[in-house]
């Protein structure tokens, strides 16, 4: 029994530490959510800017068809903003929990991936906000006019528009994390550069399928996601070539006979 009790102590310490870090993450989400809810009007104004530009001066409007819709749109904006703002804190807490169990060499290897994750997500989200959404909205609004003698006008609801914007930003942001995933798999020995080259034609199909699933059903949005995914795939193959060469040099320096 003594051996069992002694073996429980380290696990208990880890659970206590995990609880403390999870509480910090919850508090970070709560506090950033409260701040984002206070500034939800300004955040939504930022998110609605691409649609405003697509409508042009003096044109377009957003409506809500349910009495409670406008309020819950502010709540969704606050939650979305809270996840974005608190992500660095959550990632830092996760790293602080995992890092003590890693060797120094493993920490050094994983740290660049931890840094590149928010950078790549921000690049994907920026592409969606500054390029893809304005282009897609201009395309969608071209269908306004007259049809059969009746006026056809776009009257998007606030909730539907926010859902579409979040879909664009999350789809592009998460898709841009593909290089991090592939590099980690390569680092762990699950895939090689030669295998990725052999899977290139399957990746082309997968990129267009992912674009069709993650974006609205229009060709413009799908191409704007599929093409960057394919470019990132090729860049990842080149990056793996450089890391393989560096790793081979390090092994040769340690053991010249290897």
PDB file of C-alpha atoms in Angstrom, residues 16-249:
ATOM      1  CA  UNK A  16      -3.649  19.870  -9.413  1.00  0.00           C
ATOM      2  CA  UNK A  17      -1.396  21.713 -11.856  1.00  0.00           C
ATOM      3  CA  UNK A  18      -3.717  20.846 -14.763  1.00  0.00           C
ATOM      4  CA  UNK A  19      -6.714  22.163 -12.838  1.00  0.00           C
ATOM      5  CA  UNK A  20      -4.896  25.407 -12.084  1.00  0.00           C
ATOM      6  CA  UNK A  21      -3.938  25.934 -15.726  1.00  0.00           C
ATOM      7  CA  UNK A  22      -7.446  25.104 -16.937  1.00  0.00           C
ATOM      8  CA  UNK A  23      -8.846  27.655 -14.485  1.00  0.00           C
ATOM      9  CA  UNK A  24      -6.448  30.277 -15.880  1.00  0.00           C
ATOM     10  CA  UNK A  25      -7.681  29.454 -19.398  1.00  0.00           C
ATOM     11  CA  UNK A  26     -11.315  29.781 -18.287  1.00  0.00           C
ATOM     12  CA  UNK A  27     -10.595  33.106 -16.602  1.00  0.00           C
ATOM     13  CA  UNK A  28      -8.798  34.326 -19.714  1.00  0.00           C
ATOM     14  CA  UNK A  29     -11.829  33.386 -21.836  1.00  0.00           C
ATOM     15  CA  UNK A  30     -14.219  35.014 -19.366  1.00  0.00           C
ATOM     16  CA  UNK A  31     -12.299  38.289 -19.047  1.00  0.00           C
ATOM     17  CA  UNK A  32     -11.598  38.664 -22.772  1.00  0.00           C
ATOM     18  CA  UNK A  33     -15.228  37.718 -23.464  1.00  0.00           C
ATOM     19  CA  UNK A  34     -16.447  40.488 -21.147  1.00  0.00           C
ATOM     20  CA  UNK A  35     -14.172  43.015 -22.863  1.00  0.00           C
ATOM     21  CA  UNK A  36     -15.259  41.838 -26.316  1.00  0.00           C
ATOM     22  CA  UNK A  37     -18.932  42.016 -25.324  1.00  0.00           C
ATOM     23  CA  UNK A  38     -18.416  45.628 -24.206  1.00  0.00           C
ATOM     24  CA  UNK A  39     -16.817  46.454 -27.575  1.00  0.00           C
ATOM     25  CA  UNK A  40     -19.029  44.061 -29.587  1.00  0.00           C
ATOM     26  CA  UNK A  41     -20.471  46.906 -31.677  1.00  0.00           C
ATOM     27  CA  UNK A  42     -17.014  48.023 -32.792  1.00  0.00           C
ATOM     28  CA  UNK A  43     -15.864  44.445 -33.428  1.00  0.00           C
ATOM     29  CA  UNK A  44     -18.967  43.757 -35.510  1.00  0.00           C
ATOM     30  CA  UNK A  45     -18.406  47.029 -37.387  1.00  0.00           C
ATOM     31  CA  UNK A  46     -14.923  45.750 -38.250  1.00  0.00           C
ATOM     32  CA  UNK A  47     -16.317  42.403 -39.395  1.00  0.00           C
ATOM     33  CA  UNK A  48     -19.059  44.043 -41.475  1.00  0.00           C
ATOM     34  CA  UNK A  49     -16.664  46.408 -43.273  1.00  0.00           C
ATOM     35  CA  UNK A  50     -16.052  44.094 -46.296  1.00  0.00           C
ATOM     36  CA  UNK A  51     -19.823  43.860 -46.884  1.00  0.00           C
ATOM     37  CA  UNK A  52     -20.192  47.632 -46.523  1.00  0.00           C
ATOM     38  CA  UNK A  53     -17.483  48.159 -49.136  1.00  0.00           C
ATOM     39  CA  UNK A  54     -19.147  45.624 -51.449  1.00  0.00           C
ATOM     40  CA  UNK A  55     -22.511  47.402 -51.198  1.00  0.00           C
ATOM     41  CA  UNK A  56     -20.916  50.768 -51.903  1.00  0.00           C
ATOM     42  CA  UNK A  57     -21.713  54.185 -50.459  1.00  0.00           C
ATOM     43  CA  UNK A  58     -25.250  54.541 -49.194  1.00  0.00           C
ATOM     44  CA  UNK A  59     -26.283  51.028 -50.168  1.00  0.00           C
ATOM     45  CA  UNK A  60     -27.072  47.839 -48.340  1.00  0.00           C
ATOM     46  CA  UNK A  61     -28.337  47.020 -44.905  1.00  0.00           C
ATOM     47  CA  UNK A  62     -28.412  44.178 -42.406  1.00  0.00           C
ATOM     48  CA  UNK A  63     -31.679  43.012 -40.882  1.00  0.00           C
ATOM     49  CA  UNK A  64     -32.739  40.672 -38.111  1.00  0.00           C
ATOM     50  CA  UNK A  65     -35.930  38.646 -38.268  1.00  0.00           C
ATOM     51  CA  UNK A  66     -36.084  37.499 -34.637  1.00  0.00           C
ATOM     52  CA  UNK A  67     -36.394  39.859 -31.698  1.00  0.00           C
ATOM     53  CA  UNK A  68     -33.500  38.240 -29.820  1.00  0.00           C
ATOM     54  CA  UNK A  69     -31.229  37.835 -32.855  1.00  0.00           C
ATOM     55  CA  UNK A  70     -29.343  41.127 -32.495  1.00  0.00           C
ATOM     56  CA  UNK A  71     -28.500  40.377 -28.855  1.00  0.00           C
ATOM     57  CA  UNK A  72     -27.209  36.875 -29.572  1.00  0.00           C
ATOM     58  CA  UNK A  73     -25.151  38.239 -32.462  1.00  0.00           C
ATOM     59  CA  UNK A  74     -23.337  40.410 -29.905  1.00  0.00           C
ATOM     60  CA  UNK A  75     -22.829  37.330 -27.708  1.00  0.00           C
ATOM     61  CA  UNK A  76     -21.409  35.346 -30.638  1.00  0.00           C
ATOM     62  CA  UNK A  77     -19.103  38.247 -31.520  1.00  0.00           C
ATOM     63  CA  UNK A  78     -17.893  38.333 -27.908  1.00  0.00           C
ATOM     64  CA  UNK A  79     -17.254  34.565 -27.841  1.00  0.00           C
ATOM     65  CA  UNK A  80     -15.456  34.663 -31.190  1.00  0.00           C
ATOM     66  CA  UNK A  81     -13.303  37.591 -30.075  1.00  0.00           C
ATOM     67  CA  UNK A  82     -12.588  35.934 -26.729  1.00  0.00           C
ATOM     68  CA  UNK A  83     -11.215  32.788 -28.386  1.00  0.00           C
ATOM     69  CA  UNK A  84      -9.026  34.876 -30.685  1.00  0.00           C
ATOM     70  CA  UNK A  85      -7.666  37.121 -27.910  1.00  0.00           C
ATOM     71  CA  UNK A  86      -7.178  34.377 -25.323  1.00  0.00           C
ATOM     72  CA  UNK A  87      -5.537  31.905 -27.707  1.00  0.00           C
ATOM     73  CA  UNK A  88      -1.965  33.049 -26.838  1.00  0.00           C
ATOM     74  CA  UNK A  89      -2.750  32.636 -23.128  1.00  0.00           C
ATOM     75  CA  UNK A  90      -4.281  29.183 -23.649  1.00  0.00           C
ATOM     76  CA  UNK A  91      -1.340  28.101 -25.827  1.00  0.00           C
ATOM     77  CA  UNK A  92       1.112  29.403 -23.205  1.00  0.00           C
ATOM     78  CA  UNK A  93      -0.648  27.456 -20.436  1.00  0.00           C
ATOM     79  CA  UNK A  94      -0.632  24.304 -22.554  1.00  0.00           C
ATOM     80  CA  UNK A  95       3.067  24.739 -23.292  1.00  0.00           C
ATOM     81  CA  UNK A  96       3.848  25.402 -19.617  1.00  0.00           C
ATOM     82  CA  UNK A  97       2.070  22.162 -18.659  1.00  0.00           C
ATOM     83  CA  UNK A  98       3.732  20.008 -21.336  1.00  0.00           C
ATOM     84  CA  UNK A  99       7.225  21.552 -21.402  1.00  0.00           C
ATOM     85  CA  UNK A 100       8.547  20.100 -18.089  1.00  0.00           C
ATOM     86  CA  UNK A 101       8.065  16.587 -19.490  1.00  0.00           C
ATOM     87  CA  UNK A 102      10.160  17.283 -22.595  1.00  0.00           C
ATOM     88  CA  UNK A 103      13.901  17.083 -23.129  1.00  0.00           C
ATOM     89  CA  UNK A 104      15.736  20.272 -23.984  1.00  0.00           C
ATOM     90  CA  UNK A 105      16.194  19.097 -27.579  1.00  0.00           C
ATOM     91  CA  UNK A 106      12.451  18.381 -27.883  1.00  0.00           C
ATOM     92  CA  UNK A 107      11.585  21.827 -26.502  1.00  0.00           C
ATOM     93  CA  UNK A 108      13.902  23.425 -29.038  1.00  0.00           C
ATOM     94  CA  UNK A 109      12.294  21.426 -31.844  1.00  0.00           C
ATOM     95  CA  UNK A 110       8.681  22.200 -30.864  1.00  0.00           C
ATOM     96  CA  UNK A 111       9.075  25.899 -30.032  1.00  0.00           C
ATOM     97  CA  UNK A 112       9.195  27.099 -33.692  1.00  0.00           C
ATOM     98  CA  UNK A 113       5.940  25.229 -34.402  1.00  0.00           C
ATOM     99  CA  UNK A 114       4.321  26.875 -31.384  1.00  0.00           C
ATOM    100  CA  UNK A 115       5.386  30.299 -32.663  1.00  0.00           C
ATOM    101  CA  UNK A 116       4.330  29.646 -36.271  1.00  0.00           C
ATOM    102  CA  UNK A 117       0.824  28.425 -35.359  1.00  0.00           C
ATOM    103  CA  UNK A 118      -0.683  31.870 -34.545  1.00  0.00           C
ATOM    104  CA  UNK A 119       1.332  33.469 -37.375  1.00  0.00           C
ATOM    105  CA  UNK A 120      -0.045  31.079 -39.998  1.00  0.00           C
ATOM    106  CA  UNK A 121      -3.578  31.325 -38.574  1.00  0.00           C
ATOM    107  CA  UNK A 122      -3.368  35.119 -38.755  1.00  0.00           C
ATOM    108  CA  UNK A 123      -2.106  34.915 -42.347  1.00  0.00           C
ATOM    109  CA  UNK A 124      -5.061  32.719 -43.333  1.00  0.00           C
ATOM    110  CA  UNK A 125      -7.571  34.913 -41.501  1.00  0.00           C
ATOM    111  CA  UNK A 126      -6.089  38.051 -43.109  1.00  0.00           C
ATOM    112  CA  UNK A 127      -6.340  36.513 -46.570  1.00  0.00           C
ATOM    113  CA  UNK A 128      -9.996  35.698 -45.874  1.00  0.00           C
ATOM    114  CA  UNK A 129     -10.799  39.186 -44.542  1.00  0.00           C
ATOM    115  CA  UNK A 130      -8.853  41.411 -46.936  1.00  0.00           C
ATOM    116  CA  UNK A 131      -9.036  39.415 -50.190  1.00  0.00           C
ATOM    117  CA  UNK A 132     -11.516  36.545 -50.220  1.00  0.00           C
ATOM    118  CA  UNK A 133     -14.521  38.125 -48.484  1.00  0.00           C
ATOM    119  CA  UNK A 134     -14.540  41.375 -50.516  1.00  0.00           C
ATOM    120  CA  UNK A 135     -14.199  39.384 -53.751  1.00  0.00           C
ATOM    121  CA  UNK A 136     -16.912  36.886 -52.755  1.00  0.00           C
ATOM    122  CA  UNK A 137     -19.303  39.604 -51.571  1.00  0.00           C
ATOM    123  CA  UNK A 138     -18.908  41.570 -54.810  1.00  0.00           C
ATOM    124  CA  UNK A 139     -19.685  38.361 -56.685  1.00  0.00           C
ATOM    125  CA  UNK A 140     -22.773  37.590 -54.588  1.00  0.00           C
ATOM    126  CA  UNK A 141     -24.167  41.125 -54.855  1.00  0.00           C
ATOM    127  CA  UNK A 142     -23.988  41.082 -58.663  1.00  0.00           C
ATOM    128  CA  UNK A 143     -27.241  39.122 -58.641  1.00  0.00           C
ATOM    129  CA  UNK A 144     -29.194  42.133 -57.385  1.00  0.00           C
ATOM    130  CA  UNK A 145     -31.399  43.895 -59.895  1.00  0.00           C
ATOM    131  CA  UNK A 146     -34.644  42.923 -61.643  1.00  0.00           C
ATOM    132  CA  UNK A 147     -35.988  39.458 -62.315  1.00  0.00           C
ATOM    133  CA  UNK A 148     -39.303  38.984 -64.093  1.00  0.00           C
ATOM    134  CA  UNK A 149     -40.241  42.593 -63.432  1.00  0.00           C
ATOM    135  CA  UNK A 150     -39.552  42.296 -59.697  1.00  0.00           C
ATOM    136  CA  UNK A 151     -36.728  43.949 -57.778  1.00  0.00           C
ATOM    137  CA  UNK A 152     -34.173  41.520 -56.367  1.00  0.00           C
ATOM    138  CA  UNK A 153     -32.376  42.965 -53.327  1.00  0.00           C
ATOM    139  CA  UNK A 154     -29.878  41.390 -50.935  1.00  0.00           C
ATOM    140  CA  UNK A 155     -31.106  41.664 -47.340  1.00  0.00           C
ATOM    141  CA  UNK A 156     -28.718  39.496 -45.293  1.00  0.00           C
ATOM    142  CA  UNK A 157     -29.540  38.929 -41.639  1.00  0.00           C
ATOM    143  CA  UNK A 158     -26.980  39.871 -39.007  1.00  0.00           C
ATOM    144  CA  UNK A 159     -26.738  36.309 -37.683  1.00  0.00           C
ATOM    145  CA  UNK A 160     -26.354  34.753 -41.156  1.00  0.00           C
ATOM    146  CA  UNK A 161     -23.684  37.297 -42.078  1.00  0.00           C
ATOM    147  CA  UNK A 162     -21.718  36.735 -38.852  1.00  0.00           C
ATOM    148  CA  UNK A 163     -21.883  32.967 -39.378  1.00  0.00           C
ATOM    149  CA  UNK A 164     -20.552  33.402 -42.931  1.00  0.00           C
ATOM    150  CA  UNK A 165     -17.696  35.655 -41.778  1.00  0.00           C
ATOM    151  CA  UNK A 166     -16.720  33.240 -39.001  1.00  0.00           C
ATOM    152  CA  UNK A 167     -16.831  30.384 -41.516  1.00  0.00           C
ATOM    153  CA  UNK A 168     -14.466  32.254 -43.844  1.00  0.00           C
ATOM    154  CA  UNK A 169     -12.010  33.278 -41.114  1.00  0.00           C
ATOM    155  CA  UNK A 170     -11.897  29.896 -39.350  1.00  0.00           C
ATOM    156  CA  UNK A 171     -11.734  27.923 -42.615  1.00  0.00           C
ATOM    157  CA  UNK A 172      -8.770  29.911 -43.943  1.00  0.00           C
ATOM    158  CA  UNK A 173      -7.052  30.262 -40.564  1.00  0.00           C
ATOM    159  CA  UNK A 174      -7.217  26.546 -39.727  1.00  0.00           C
ATOM    160  CA  UNK A 175      -6.358  25.467 -43.289  1.00  0.00           C
ATOM    161  CA  UNK A 176      -3.186  27.563 -43.151  1.00  0.00           C
ATOM    162  CA  UNK A 177      -2.002  25.419 -40.224  1.00  0.00           C
ATOM    163  CA  UNK A 178      -1.413  22.506 -42.626  1.00  0.00           C
ATOM    164  CA  UNK A 179       2.376  23.178 -42.892  1.00  0.00           C
ATOM    165  CA  UNK A 180       2.702  22.950 -39.091  1.00  0.00           C
ATOM    166  CA  UNK A 181       0.864  19.611 -39.064  1.00  0.00           C
ATOM    167  CA  UNK A 182       2.935  18.161 -41.923  1.00  0.00           C
ATOM    168  CA  UNK A 183       6.219  19.364 -40.420  1.00  0.00           C
ATOM    169  CA  UNK A 184       5.314  17.825 -37.058  1.00  0.00           C
ATOM    170  CA  UNK A 185       4.406  14.527 -38.732  1.00  0.00           C
ATOM    171  CA  UNK A 186       7.708  14.603 -40.573  1.00  0.00           C
ATOM    172  CA  UNK A 187       9.584  15.426 -37.379  1.00  0.00           C
ATOM    173  CA  UNK A 188       7.900  12.484 -35.633  1.00  0.00           C
ATOM    174  CA  UNK A 189       8.827  10.154 -38.489  1.00  0.00           C
ATOM    175  CA  UNK A 190       5.300   9.452 -39.723  1.00  0.00           C
ATOM    176  CA  UNK A 191       5.785  10.939 -43.203  1.00  0.00           C
ATOM    177  CA  UNK A 192       8.807  11.668 -45.361  1.00  0.00           C
ATOM    178  CA  UNK A 193       9.442  14.211 -48.078  1.00  0.00           C
ATOM    179  CA  UNK A 194       9.352  11.455 -50.701  1.00  0.00           C
ATOM    180  CA  UNK A 195       5.935  10.326 -49.473  1.00  0.00           C
ATOM    181  CA  UNK A 196       4.572  13.870 -49.626  1.00  0.00           C
ATOM    182  CA  UNK A 197       5.834  14.224 -53.194  1.00  0.00           C
ATOM    183  CA  UNK A 198       4.145  10.936 -54.088  1.00  0.00           C
ATOM    184  CA  UNK A 199       0.884  12.148 -52.530  1.00  0.00           C
ATOM    185  CA  UNK A 200       0.902  15.414 -54.491  1.00  0.00           C
ATOM    186  CA  UNK A 201      -1.881  14.453 -56.926  1.00  0.00           C
ATOM    187  CA  UNK A 202      -4.067  13.226 -54.062  1.00  0.00           C
ATOM    188  CA  UNK A 203      -3.419  16.510 -52.262  1.00  0.00           C
ATOM    189  CA  UNK A 204      -4.785  18.431 -55.250  1.00  0.00           C
ATOM    190  CA  UNK A 205      -8.057  16.506 -54.989  1.00  0.00           C
ATOM    191  CA  UNK A 206      -8.118  16.855 -51.180  1.00  0.00           C
ATOM    192  CA  UNK A 207      -7.526  20.616 -51.380  1.00  0.00           C
ATOM    193  CA  UNK A 208     -10.505  21.152 -53.675  1.00  0.00           C
ATOM    194  CA  UNK A 209     -12.705  18.858 -51.551  1.00  0.00           C
ATOM    195  CA  UNK A 210     -11.720  20.789 -48.395  1.00  0.00           C
ATOM    196  CA  UNK A 211     -12.391  24.090 -50.164  1.00  0.00           C
ATOM    197  CA  UNK A 212     -15.820  22.848 -51.277  1.00  0.00           C
ATOM    198  CA  UNK A 213     -16.710  21.788 -47.724  1.00  0.00           C
ATOM    199  CA  UNK A 214     -15.256  24.736 -45.783  1.00  0.00           C
ATOM    200  CA  UNK A 215     -16.302  27.643 -48.015  1.00  0.00           C
ATOM    201  CA  UNK A 216     -19.644  28.785 -49.465  1.00  0.00           C
ATOM    202  CA  UNK A 217     -20.727  26.964 -52.642  1.00  0.00           C
ATOM    203  CA  UNK A 218     -19.196  29.368 -55.148  1.00  0.00           C
ATOM    204  CA  UNK A 219     -16.217  28.730 -57.394  1.00  0.00           C
ATOM    205  CA  UNK A 220     -14.416  31.973 -56.492  1.00  0.00           C
ATOM    206  CA  UNK A 221     -14.184  31.232 -52.737  1.00  0.00           C
ATOM    207  CA  UNK A 222     -13.233  27.615 -53.356  1.00  0.00           C
ATOM    208  CA  UNK A 223     -10.391  28.527 -55.711  1.00  0.00           C
ATOM    209  CA  UNK A 224      -9.123  31.161 -53.263  1.00  0.00           C
ATOM    210  CA  UNK A 225      -8.763  28.473 -50.587  1.00  0.00           C
ATOM    211  CA  UNK A 226      -7.644  25.528 -52.734  1.00  0.00           C
ATOM    212  CA  UNK A 227      -4.829  27.384 -54.532  1.00  0.00           C
ATOM    213  CA  UNK A 228      -3.141  28.709 -51.329  1.00  0.00           C
ATOM    214  CA  UNK A 229      -3.434  25.216 -49.803  1.00  0.00           C
ATOM    215  CA  UNK A 230      -1.582  23.723 -52.760  1.00  0.00           C
ATOM    216  CA  UNK A 231       1.082  26.453 -52.565  1.00  0.00           C
ATOM    217  CA  UNK A 232       1.522  25.817 -48.829  1.00  0.00           C
ATOM    218  CA  UNK A 233       1.862  22.103 -49.540  1.00  0.00           C
ATOM    219  CA  UNK A 234       4.691  22.773 -51.991  1.00  0.00           C
ATOM    220  CA  UNK A 235       6.360  25.206 -49.577  1.00  0.00           C
ATOM    221  CA  UNK A 236       6.167  22.548 -46.853  1.00  0.00           C
ATOM    222  CA  UNK A 237       7.928  20.019 -49.103  1.00  0.00           C
ATOM    223  CA  UNK A 238      10.734  22.539 -49.703  1.00  0.00           C
ATOM    224  CA  UNK A 239      10.948  23.335 -45.962  1.00  0.00           C
ATOM    225  CA  UNK A 240      11.210  19.627 -45.124  1.00  0.00           C
ATOM    226  CA  UNK A 241      14.069  19.331 -47.650  1.00  0.00           C
ATOM    227  CA  UNK A 242      15.989  22.029 -45.758  1.00  0.00           C
ATOM    228  CA  UNK A 243      15.282  20.469 -42.342  1.00  0.00           C
ATOM    229  CA  UNK A 244      16.322  17.021 -43.586  1.00  0.00           C
ATOM    230  CA  UNK A 245      19.628  18.438 -44.855  1.00  0.00           C
ATOM    231  CA  UNK A 246      20.265  20.217 -41.553  1.00  0.00           C
ATOM    232  CA  UNK A 247      19.420  17.087 -39.575  1.00  0.00           C
ATOM    233  CA  UNK A 248      21.778  15.006 -41.741  1.00  0.00           C
ATOM    234  CA  UNK A 249      24.595  17.515 -41.140  1.00  0.00           C
TER     235      UNK A 249
END
